[in-house]
Coordinates of C-alpha atoms and ligand atoms in Angstrom, one line a residue:
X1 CA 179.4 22.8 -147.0
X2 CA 175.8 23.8 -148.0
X3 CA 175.8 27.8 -149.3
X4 CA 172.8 30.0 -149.1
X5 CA 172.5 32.4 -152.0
X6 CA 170.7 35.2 -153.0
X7 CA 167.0 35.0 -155.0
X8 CA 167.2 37.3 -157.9
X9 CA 165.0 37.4 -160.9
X10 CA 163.7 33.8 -160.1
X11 CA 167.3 32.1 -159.4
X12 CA 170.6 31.8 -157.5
X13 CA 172.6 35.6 -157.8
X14 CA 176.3 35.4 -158.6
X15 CA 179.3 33.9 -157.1
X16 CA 180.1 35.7 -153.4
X17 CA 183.2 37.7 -152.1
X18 CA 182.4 37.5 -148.6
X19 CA 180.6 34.8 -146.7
X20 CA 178.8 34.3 -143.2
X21 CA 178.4 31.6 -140.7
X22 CA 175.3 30.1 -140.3
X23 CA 175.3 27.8 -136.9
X24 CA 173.4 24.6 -136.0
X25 CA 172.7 26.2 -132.6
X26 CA 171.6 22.9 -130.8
X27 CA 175.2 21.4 -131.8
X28 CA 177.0 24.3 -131.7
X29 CA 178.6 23.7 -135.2
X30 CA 178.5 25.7 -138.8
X31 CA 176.2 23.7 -141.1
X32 CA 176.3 26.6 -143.6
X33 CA 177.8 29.4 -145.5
X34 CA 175.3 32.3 -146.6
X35 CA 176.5 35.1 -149.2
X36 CA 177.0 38.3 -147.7
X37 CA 176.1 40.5 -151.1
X38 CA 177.1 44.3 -151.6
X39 CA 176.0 47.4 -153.9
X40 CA 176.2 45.7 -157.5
X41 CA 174.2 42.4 -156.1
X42 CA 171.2 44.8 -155.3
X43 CA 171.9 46.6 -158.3
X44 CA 170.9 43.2 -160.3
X45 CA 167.9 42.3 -158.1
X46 CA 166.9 46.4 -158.5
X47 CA 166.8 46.0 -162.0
X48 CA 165.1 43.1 -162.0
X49 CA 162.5 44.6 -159.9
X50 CA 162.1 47.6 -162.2
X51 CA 161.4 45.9 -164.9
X52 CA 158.9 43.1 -163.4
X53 CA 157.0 46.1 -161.3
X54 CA 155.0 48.0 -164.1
X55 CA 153.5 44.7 -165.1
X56 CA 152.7 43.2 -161.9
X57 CA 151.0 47.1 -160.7
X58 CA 148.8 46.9 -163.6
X59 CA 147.7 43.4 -162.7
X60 CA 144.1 44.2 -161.4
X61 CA 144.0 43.1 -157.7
X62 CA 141.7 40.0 -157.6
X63 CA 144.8 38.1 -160.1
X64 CA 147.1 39.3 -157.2
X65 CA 145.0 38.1 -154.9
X66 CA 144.6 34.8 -156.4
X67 CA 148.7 34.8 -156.4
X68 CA 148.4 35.0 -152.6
X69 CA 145.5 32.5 -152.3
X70 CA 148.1 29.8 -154.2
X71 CA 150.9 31.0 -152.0
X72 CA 149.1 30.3 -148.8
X73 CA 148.1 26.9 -149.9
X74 CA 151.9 26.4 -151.1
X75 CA 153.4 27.2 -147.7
X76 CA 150.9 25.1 -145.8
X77 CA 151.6 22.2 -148.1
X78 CA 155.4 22.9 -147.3
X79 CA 154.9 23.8 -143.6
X80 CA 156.9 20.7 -142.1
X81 CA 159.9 21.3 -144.4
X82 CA 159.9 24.8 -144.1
X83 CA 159.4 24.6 -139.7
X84 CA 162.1 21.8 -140.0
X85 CA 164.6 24.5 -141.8
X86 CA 163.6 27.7 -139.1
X87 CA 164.5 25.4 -136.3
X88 CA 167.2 24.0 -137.8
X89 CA 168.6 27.6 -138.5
X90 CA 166.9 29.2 -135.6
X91 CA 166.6 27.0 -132.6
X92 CA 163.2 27.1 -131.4
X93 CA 161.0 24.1 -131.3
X94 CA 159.0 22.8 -134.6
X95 CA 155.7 23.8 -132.6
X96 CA 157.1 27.8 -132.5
X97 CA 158.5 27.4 -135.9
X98 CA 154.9 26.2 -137.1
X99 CA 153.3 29.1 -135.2
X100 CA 156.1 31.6 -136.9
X101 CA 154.8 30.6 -139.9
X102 CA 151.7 30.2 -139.3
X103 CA 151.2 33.9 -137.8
X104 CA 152.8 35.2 -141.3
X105 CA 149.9 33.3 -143.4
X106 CA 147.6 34.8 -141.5
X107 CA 149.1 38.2 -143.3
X108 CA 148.6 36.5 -146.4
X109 CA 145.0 35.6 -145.7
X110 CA 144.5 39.5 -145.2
X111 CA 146.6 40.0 -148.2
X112 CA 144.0 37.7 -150.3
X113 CA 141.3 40.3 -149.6
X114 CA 143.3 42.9 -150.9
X115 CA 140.6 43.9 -153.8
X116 CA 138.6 44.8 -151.0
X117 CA 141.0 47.2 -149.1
X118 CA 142.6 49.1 -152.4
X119 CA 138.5 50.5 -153.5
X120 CA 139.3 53.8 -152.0
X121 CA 136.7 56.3 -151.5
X122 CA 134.7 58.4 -153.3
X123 CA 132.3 61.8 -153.0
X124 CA 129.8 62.1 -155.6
X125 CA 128.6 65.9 -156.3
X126 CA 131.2 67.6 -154.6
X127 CA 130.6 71.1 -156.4
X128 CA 128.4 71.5 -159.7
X129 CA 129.4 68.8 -162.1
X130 CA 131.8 67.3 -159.5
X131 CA 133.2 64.2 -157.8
X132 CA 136.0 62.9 -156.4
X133 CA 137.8 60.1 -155.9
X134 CA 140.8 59.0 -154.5
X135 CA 142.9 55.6 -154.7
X136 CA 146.0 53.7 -153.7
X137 CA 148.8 53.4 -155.6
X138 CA 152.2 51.2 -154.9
X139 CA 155.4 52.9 -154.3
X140 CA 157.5 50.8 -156.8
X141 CA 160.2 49.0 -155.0
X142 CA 160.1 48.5 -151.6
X143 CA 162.6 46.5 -149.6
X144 CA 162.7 44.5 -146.1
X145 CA 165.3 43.8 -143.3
X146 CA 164.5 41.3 -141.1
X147 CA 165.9 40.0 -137.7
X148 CA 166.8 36.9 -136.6
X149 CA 164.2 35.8 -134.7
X150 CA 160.8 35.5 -136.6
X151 CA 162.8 34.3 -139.6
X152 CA 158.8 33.6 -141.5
X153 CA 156.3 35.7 -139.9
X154 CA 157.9 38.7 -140.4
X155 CA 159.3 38.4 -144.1
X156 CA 155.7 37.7 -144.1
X157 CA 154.3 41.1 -143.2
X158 CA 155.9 42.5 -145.2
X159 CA 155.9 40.9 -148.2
X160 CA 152.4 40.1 -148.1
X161 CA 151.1 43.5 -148.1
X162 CA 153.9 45.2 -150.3
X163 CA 153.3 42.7 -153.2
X164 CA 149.4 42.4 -152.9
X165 CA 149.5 46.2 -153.0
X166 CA 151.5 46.1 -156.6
X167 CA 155.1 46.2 -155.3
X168 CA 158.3 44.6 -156.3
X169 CA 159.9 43.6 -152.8
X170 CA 163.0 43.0 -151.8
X171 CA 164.1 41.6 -148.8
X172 CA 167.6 41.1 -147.1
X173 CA 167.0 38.6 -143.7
X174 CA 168.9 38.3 -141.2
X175 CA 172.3 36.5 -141.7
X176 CA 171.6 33.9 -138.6
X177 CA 169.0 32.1 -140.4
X178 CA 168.7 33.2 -144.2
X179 CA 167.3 29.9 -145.7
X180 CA 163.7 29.5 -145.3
X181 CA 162.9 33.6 -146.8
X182 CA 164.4 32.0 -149.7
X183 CA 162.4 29.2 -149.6
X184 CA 159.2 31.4 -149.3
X185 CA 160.2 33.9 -152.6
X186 CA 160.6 30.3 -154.4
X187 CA 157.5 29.3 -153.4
X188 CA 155.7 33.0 -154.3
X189 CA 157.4 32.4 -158.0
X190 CA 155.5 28.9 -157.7
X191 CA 152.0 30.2 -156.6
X192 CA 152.6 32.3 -159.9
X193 CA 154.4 35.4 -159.0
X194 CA 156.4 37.5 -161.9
X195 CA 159.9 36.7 -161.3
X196 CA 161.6 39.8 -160.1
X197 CA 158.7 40.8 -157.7
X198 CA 159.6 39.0 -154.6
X199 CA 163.8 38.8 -154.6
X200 CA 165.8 37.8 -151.7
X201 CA 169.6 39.3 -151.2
X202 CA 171.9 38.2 -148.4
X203 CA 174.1 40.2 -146.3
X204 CA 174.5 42.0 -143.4
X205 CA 175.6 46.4 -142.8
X206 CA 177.0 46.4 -146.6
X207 CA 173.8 45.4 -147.6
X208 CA 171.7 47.0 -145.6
X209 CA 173.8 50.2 -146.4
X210 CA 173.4 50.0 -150.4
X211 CA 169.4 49.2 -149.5
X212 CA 169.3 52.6 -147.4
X213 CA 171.4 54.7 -150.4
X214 CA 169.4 53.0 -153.6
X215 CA 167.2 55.9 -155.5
X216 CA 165.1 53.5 -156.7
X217 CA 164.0 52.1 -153.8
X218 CA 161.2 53.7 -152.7
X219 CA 160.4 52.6 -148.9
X220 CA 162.0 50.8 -146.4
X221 CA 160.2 48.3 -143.5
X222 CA 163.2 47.4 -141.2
X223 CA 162.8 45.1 -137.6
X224 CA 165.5 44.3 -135.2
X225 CA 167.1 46.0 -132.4
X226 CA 166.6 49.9 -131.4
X227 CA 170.0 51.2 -132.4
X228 CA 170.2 50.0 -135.8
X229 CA 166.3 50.6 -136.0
X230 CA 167.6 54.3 -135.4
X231 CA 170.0 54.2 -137.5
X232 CA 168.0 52.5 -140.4
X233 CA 165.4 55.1 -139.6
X234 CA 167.9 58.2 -140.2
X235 CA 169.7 56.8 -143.2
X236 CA 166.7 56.2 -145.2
X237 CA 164.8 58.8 -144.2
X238 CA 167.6 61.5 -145.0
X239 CA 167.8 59.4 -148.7
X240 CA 164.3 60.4 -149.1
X241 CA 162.4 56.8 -148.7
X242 CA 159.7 56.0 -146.6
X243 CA 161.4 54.2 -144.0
X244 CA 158.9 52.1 -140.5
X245 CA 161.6 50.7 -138.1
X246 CA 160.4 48.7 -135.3
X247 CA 162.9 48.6 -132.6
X248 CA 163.5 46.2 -129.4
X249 CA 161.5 45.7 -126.3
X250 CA 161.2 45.4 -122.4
X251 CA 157.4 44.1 -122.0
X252 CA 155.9 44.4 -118.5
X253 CA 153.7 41.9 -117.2
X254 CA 151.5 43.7 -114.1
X255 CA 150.4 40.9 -111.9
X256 CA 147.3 42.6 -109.5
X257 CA 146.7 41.0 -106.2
X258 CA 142.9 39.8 -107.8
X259 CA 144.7 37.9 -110.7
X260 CA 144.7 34.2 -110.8
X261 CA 148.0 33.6 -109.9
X262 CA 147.6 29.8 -111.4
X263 CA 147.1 31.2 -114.8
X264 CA 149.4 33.9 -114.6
X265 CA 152.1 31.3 -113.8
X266 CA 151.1 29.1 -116.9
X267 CA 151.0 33.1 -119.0
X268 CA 154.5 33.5 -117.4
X269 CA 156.2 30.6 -118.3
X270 CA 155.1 30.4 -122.1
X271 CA 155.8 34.2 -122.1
X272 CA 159.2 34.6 -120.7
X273 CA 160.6 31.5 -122.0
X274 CA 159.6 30.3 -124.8
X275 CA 161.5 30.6 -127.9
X276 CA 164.5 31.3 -125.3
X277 CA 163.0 34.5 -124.6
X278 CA 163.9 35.5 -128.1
X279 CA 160.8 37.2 -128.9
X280 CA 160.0 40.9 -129.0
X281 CA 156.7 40.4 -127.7
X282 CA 158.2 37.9 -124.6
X283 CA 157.5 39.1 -121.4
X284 CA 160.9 39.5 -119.7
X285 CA 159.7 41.6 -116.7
X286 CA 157.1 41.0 -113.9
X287 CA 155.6 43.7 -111.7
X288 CA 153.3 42.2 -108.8
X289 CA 151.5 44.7 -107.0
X290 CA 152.3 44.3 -103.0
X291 CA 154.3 42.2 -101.3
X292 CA 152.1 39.6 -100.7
X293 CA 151.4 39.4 -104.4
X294 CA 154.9 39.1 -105.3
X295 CA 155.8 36.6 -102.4
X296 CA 152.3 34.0 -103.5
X297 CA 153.8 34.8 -107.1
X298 CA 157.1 33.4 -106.5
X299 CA 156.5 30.3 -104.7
X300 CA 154.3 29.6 -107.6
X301 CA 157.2 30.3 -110.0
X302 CA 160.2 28.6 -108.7
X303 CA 158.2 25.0 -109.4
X304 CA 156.9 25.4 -112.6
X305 CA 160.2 27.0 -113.7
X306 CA 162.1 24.3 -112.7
X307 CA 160.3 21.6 -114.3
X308 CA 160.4 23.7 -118.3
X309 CA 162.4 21.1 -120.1
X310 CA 165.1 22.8 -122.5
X311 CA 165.9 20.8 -125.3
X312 CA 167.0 20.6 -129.2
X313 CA 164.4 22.0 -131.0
X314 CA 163.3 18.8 -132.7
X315 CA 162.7 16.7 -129.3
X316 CA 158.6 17.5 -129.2
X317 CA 158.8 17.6 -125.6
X318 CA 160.8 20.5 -125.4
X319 CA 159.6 23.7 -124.3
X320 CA 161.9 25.8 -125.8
X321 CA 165.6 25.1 -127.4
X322 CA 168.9 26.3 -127.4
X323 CA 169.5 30.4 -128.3
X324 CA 170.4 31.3 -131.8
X325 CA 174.7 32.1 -131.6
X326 CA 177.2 31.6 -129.0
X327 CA 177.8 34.9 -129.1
X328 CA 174.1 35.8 -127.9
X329 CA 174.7 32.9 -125.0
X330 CA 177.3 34.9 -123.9
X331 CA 175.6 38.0 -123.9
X332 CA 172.8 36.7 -122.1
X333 CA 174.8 35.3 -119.8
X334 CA 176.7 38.3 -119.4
X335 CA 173.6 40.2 -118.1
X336 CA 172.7 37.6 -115.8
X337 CA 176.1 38.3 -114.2
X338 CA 175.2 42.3 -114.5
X339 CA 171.9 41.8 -112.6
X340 CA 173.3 39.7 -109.9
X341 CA 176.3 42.3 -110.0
X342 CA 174.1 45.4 -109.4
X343 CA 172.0 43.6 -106.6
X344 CA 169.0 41.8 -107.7
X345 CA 168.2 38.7 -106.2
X346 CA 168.9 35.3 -108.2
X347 CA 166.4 32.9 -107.4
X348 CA 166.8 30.4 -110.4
X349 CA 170.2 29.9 -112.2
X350 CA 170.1 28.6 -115.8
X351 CA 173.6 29.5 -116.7
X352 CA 175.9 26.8 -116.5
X353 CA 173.0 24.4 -118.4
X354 CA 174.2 21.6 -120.7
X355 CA 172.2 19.3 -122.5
X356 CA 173.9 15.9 -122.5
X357 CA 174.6 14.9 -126.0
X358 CA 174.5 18.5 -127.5
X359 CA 177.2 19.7 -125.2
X360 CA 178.1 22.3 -127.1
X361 CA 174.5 23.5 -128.3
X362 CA 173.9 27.3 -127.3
X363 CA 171.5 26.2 -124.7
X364 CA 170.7 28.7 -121.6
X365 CA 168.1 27.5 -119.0
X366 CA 165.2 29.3 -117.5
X367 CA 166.8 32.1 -115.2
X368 CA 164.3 34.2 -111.9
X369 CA 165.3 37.2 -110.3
X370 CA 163.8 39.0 -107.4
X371 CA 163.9 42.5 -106.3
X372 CA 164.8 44.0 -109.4
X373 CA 165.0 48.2 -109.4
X374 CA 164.7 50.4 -112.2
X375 CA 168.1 51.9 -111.6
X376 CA 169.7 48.6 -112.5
X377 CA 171.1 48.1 -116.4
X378 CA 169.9 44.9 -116.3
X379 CA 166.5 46.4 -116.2
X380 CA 166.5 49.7 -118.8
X381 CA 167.8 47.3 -121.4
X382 CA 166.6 44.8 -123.6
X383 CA 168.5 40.8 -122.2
X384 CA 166.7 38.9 -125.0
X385 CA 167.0 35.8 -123.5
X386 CA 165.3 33.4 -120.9
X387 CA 165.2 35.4 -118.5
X388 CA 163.0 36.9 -116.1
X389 CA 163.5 39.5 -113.8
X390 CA 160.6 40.3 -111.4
X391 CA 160.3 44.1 -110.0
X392 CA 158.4 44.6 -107.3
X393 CA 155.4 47.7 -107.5
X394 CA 153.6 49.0 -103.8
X395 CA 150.5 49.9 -106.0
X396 CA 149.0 50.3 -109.0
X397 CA 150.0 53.5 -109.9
X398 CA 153.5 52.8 -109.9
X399 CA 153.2 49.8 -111.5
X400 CA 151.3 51.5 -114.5
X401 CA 154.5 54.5 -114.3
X402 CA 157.4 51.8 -114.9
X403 CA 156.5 50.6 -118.6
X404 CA 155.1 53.7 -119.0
X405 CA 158.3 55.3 -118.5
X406 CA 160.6 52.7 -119.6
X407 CA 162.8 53.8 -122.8
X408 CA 160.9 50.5 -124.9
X409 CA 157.0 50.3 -125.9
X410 CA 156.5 47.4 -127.4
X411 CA 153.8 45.3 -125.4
X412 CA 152.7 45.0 -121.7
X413 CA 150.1 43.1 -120.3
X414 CA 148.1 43.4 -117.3
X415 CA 147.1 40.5 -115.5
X416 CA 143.7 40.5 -113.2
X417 CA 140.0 39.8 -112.7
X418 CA 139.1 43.9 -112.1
X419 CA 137.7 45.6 -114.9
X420 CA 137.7 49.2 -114.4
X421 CA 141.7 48.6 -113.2
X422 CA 142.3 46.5 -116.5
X423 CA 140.4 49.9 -118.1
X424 CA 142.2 52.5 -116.5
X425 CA 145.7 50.4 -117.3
X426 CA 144.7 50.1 -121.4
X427 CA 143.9 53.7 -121.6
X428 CA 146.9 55.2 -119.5
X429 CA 149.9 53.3 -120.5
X430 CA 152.3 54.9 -122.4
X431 CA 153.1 51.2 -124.7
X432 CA 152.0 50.7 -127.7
X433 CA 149.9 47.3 -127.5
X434 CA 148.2 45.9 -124.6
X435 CA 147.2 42.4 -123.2
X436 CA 144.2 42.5 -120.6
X437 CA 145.0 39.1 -119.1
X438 CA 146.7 38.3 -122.4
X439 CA 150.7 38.3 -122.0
X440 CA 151.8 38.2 -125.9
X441 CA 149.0 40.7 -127.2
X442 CA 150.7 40.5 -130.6
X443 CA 147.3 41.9 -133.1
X444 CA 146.0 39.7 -135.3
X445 CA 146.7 40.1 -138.9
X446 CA 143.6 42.5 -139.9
X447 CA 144.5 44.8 -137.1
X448 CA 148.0 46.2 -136.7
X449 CA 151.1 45.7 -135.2
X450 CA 153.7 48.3 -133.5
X451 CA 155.2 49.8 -131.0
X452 CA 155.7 53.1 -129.2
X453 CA 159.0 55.2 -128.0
X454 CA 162.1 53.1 -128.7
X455 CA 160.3 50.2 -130.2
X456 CA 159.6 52.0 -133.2
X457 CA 160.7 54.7 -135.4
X458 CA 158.2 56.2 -138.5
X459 CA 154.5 56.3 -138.4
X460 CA 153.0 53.2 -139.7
X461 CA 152.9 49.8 -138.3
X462 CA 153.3 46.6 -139.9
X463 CA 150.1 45.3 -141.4
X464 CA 146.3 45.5 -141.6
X465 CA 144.7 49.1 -142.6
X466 CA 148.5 50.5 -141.6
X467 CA 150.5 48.5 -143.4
X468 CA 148.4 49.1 -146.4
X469 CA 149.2 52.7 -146.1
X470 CA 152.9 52.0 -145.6
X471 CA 153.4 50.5 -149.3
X472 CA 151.1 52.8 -151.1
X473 CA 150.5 56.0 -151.9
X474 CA 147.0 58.0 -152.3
X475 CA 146.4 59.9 -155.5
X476 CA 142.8 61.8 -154.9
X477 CA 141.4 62.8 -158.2
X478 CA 139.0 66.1 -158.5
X479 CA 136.8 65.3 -162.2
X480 CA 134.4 67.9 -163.5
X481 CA 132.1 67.3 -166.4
X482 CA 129.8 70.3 -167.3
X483 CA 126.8 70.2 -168.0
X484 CA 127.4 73.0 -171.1
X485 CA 125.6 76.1 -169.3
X486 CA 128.1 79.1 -168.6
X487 CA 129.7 78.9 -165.0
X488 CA 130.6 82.5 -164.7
X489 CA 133.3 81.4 -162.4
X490 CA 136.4 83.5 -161.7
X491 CA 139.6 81.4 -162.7
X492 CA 141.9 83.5 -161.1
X493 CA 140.0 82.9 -157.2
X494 CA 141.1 80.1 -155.6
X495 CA 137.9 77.2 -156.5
X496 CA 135.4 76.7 -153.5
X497 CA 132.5 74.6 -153.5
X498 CA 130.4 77.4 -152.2
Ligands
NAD1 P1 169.7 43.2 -135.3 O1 169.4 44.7 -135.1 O2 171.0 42.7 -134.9 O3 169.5 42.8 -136.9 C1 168.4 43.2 -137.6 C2 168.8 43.4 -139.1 O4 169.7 44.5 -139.1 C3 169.5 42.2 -139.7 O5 169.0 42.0 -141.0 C4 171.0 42.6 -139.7 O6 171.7 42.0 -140.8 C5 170.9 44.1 -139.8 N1 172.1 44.8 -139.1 C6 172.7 44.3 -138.1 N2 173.7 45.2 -137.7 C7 173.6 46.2 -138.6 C8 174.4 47.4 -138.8 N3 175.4 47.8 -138.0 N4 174.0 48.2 -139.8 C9 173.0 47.9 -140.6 N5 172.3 46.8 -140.5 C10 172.6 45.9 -139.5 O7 168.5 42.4 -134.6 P2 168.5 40.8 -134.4 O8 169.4 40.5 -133.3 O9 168.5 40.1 -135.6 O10 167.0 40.7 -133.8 C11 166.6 40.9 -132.5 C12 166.1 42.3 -132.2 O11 165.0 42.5 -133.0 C13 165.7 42.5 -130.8 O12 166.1 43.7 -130.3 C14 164.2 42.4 -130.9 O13 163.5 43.1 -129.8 C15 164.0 43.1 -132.2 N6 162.7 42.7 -132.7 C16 161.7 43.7 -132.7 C17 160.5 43.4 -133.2 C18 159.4 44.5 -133.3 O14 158.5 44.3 -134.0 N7 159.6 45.6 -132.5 C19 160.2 42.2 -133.7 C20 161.2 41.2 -133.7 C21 162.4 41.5 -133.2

């Protein structure tokens, strides 16, 4: 059986203790074995790092640049063998593995201005004799964990902006789909990389554990779900590292009786469903605004519901493929049963589903449910799955209060043709990124990406200007050169600039 390794120092690590299953989720089968590592794996890709990093900081930034410029045209060269390998490991469809990868180059496009972003500033004649200037400096060795379900774009963030910023990186993805992060650190050694400053090691808590305890791992950007987020966040933090944790997610979709229902339908479906509703920034929950609203809503949906094709992920008509693990089939199925349990109407059904030929793929189809309350489980937590659960609103205000107060802050959109509403909704909620008539408002590359409340623990979000910030530190220096005349100052007074 085929076994995925670690990347250390430019090659395959040692020989594993413990292994993990990695499944062919549209057959329901194991088509791999991936190395679960522990504390003396890391130690070998730490040392490694430590003594690639010096070099590779004192690079000057237009050669790391032009490291990120070769990468770029590397991955796109490779893209159908690399969106083959996500879906293969993954589950979604070739067109949402492409766009995985492609929203991760688009990091690496930012990352090839990099030159541009690291100038810091500077104050000239700040006191007699005086400037000062300040720049950015890398942290040393930082170090990723990744989840499951961007399996490219977000080994992408991160990498991108810790290495262009004069980083060794180390990142540990998730154990479901471990194979094409490799693929990527191989194909950063290729576009010229140092070996040792882009490593990959396998694993899954024991890892993650030695990552959290290493001294010489200087910050830690972790994604997944809010608990371990939490915990991630705590662990680090108390070893002294830097540590951004971006948590799970509930988005809202507001629906206002002036939308264009046709449109929001097509949003909807795209944004609920796709990728099996494995996405953070999915849209699992839809609040129309008065009855009438909601009613015109769901006639619209049932249809256009019923006629998403689920598929494998290589059949190109497919809108979305089979989830990633049996065991998060049966969780997913598990809350439909909770939400049907606590009350909520079921409109649409997609447990049950079974593709003929792949009868044992983890495959879930497109689930609606009506009258959902905020009391209800179902609703406060995160399903992460095709499902959509719609929750009625009598107005706008209490539309705008439910992802406002719900325990995620991830994304919410709000859907209508009313400009001072779509105003008054950006600036009031309480989430951390907003779509106005946009229902996956994930930033583009140059802006920034994160979330608020449980979606996110630490201070800085993933890339652009914040991310910059994340894997460098500021040194500000004060410089005087006298002119020779007598300054009369007092050295024991604390220095003003008068
Ligand atoms: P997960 O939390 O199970 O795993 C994430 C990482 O943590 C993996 O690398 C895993 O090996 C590690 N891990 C798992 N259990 C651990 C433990 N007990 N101790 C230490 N480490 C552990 O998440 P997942 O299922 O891979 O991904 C889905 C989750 O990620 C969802 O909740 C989704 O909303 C979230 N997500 C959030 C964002 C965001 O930007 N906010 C983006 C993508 C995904």
């Amino acid at each position: 059986m085929r076994q995925i390794d670690h990347f250390i120092s430019g090659g395959a690590g040692a020989a594993a203790k413990r292994f993990g299953d990695v499944f062919d989720p549209n057959n329901g089968t194991v088509q791999a074995q991936v190395a679960l590592g522990d504390a003396a794996v890391l130690e070998r890709a730490v040392q490694a790092a430590l003594a690639a990093q010096p070099a590779w900081a004192a690079t000057n930034p237009q050669r790391r640049a032009r490291v990120m410029f070769n990468f770029k045209a590397l991955v796109e060269a490779n893209m159908d063998e690399l969106a083959n390998l996500l879906s293969s490991e993954h589950g979604k469809v070739i067109a949402d593995s492409k766009g995985d990868i492609q929203r991760g180059l688009e990091v690496i496009e930012f990352c090839c201005g990099i030159p541009h972003v690291l100038k810091g500033e500077y104050t000239q004649g700040a006191g007699p004799g005086i400037d000062v200037y300040s720049m950015r400096q890398p942290l040393g060795i930082g170090a990723g964990i990744t989840p499951f379900n961007f399996p490219a774009m977000i080994p992408l963030w991160m990498s991108g902006v810790a290495i262009a910023t004069g980083n060794a990186f180390i990142i540990k993805p998730s154990e479901r789909d471990p194979s094409v992060p490799v693929r990527l650190a191989e194909l950063f050694i290729e576009a010229g990389l140092p070996e040792g400053i882009c490593q990959v090691v396998q694993g899954d808590k024991e890892m993650v554990d030695a990552i959290l305890d290493h001294p010489a791992i200087s910050a830690v950007s972790f994604v997944g779900s809010s608990d371990i987020a939490h915990y991630v966040y705590q662990r680090g933090v108390a070893a002294g590292k830097r540590v951004q944790a971006m948590g799970g997610a509930k988005n809202h979709g507001i629906v206002m009786p002036d939308a264009d229902l046709d449109q929001v339908v097509n949003d909807l479906a795209g944004a609920a469903f796709g990728s099996a509703g494995e996405r953070c920034m999915a849209l699992p929950v839809v609040v129309p605004v008065g009855d009438e609203t909601a009613d015109r809503l769901k006639a619209k949906l049932i249809p256009a519901i019923e006629a998403l094709k689920v598929g494998i992920s290589t059949d190109a008509e497919a809108h979305y493929g089979p989830v990633v693990t049996a065991a998060h089939k049966a969780k997913v199925e598990g809350w439909i049963q909770t939400c049907i349990d606590e009350g909520a109407e079921l409109v649409v059904d997609g447990r049950g589903f079974k593709l003929q030929g792949h009868e044992e793929g983890f495959f879930i189809g497109p689930t609606l449910f009506d009258r959902v309350t905020t009391d209800m489980s179902s609703y406060k937590e995160e399903i992460f799955g095709p499902v959509l659960q719609m929750v009625r609103a009598p107005d706008f205000e209490t539309a705008l209060s439910l992802p406002s107060k719900h325990q995620y802050g991830n994304g919410v959109a709000i859907f209508t043709r009313n400009g001072h509403a779509a105003r008054e909704f950006a600036a009031r909620v309480n989430v951390g990124m907003v779509g106005i008539n946009v229902p996956i408002p994930v930033p583009v590359a140059y802006h920034t990406f994160g979330g608020w409340k449980r979606s996110a623990f630490g201070d800085t979000n993933q890339h652009g200007m914040e991310g910059v910030k994340f894997w460098t530190k500021v040194k500000t220096i004060t410089a005087r050169w006298p002119d020779g005349s007598p300054d009369g100052g007092n050295a024991f007074v604390i220095p003003t600039m008068g």
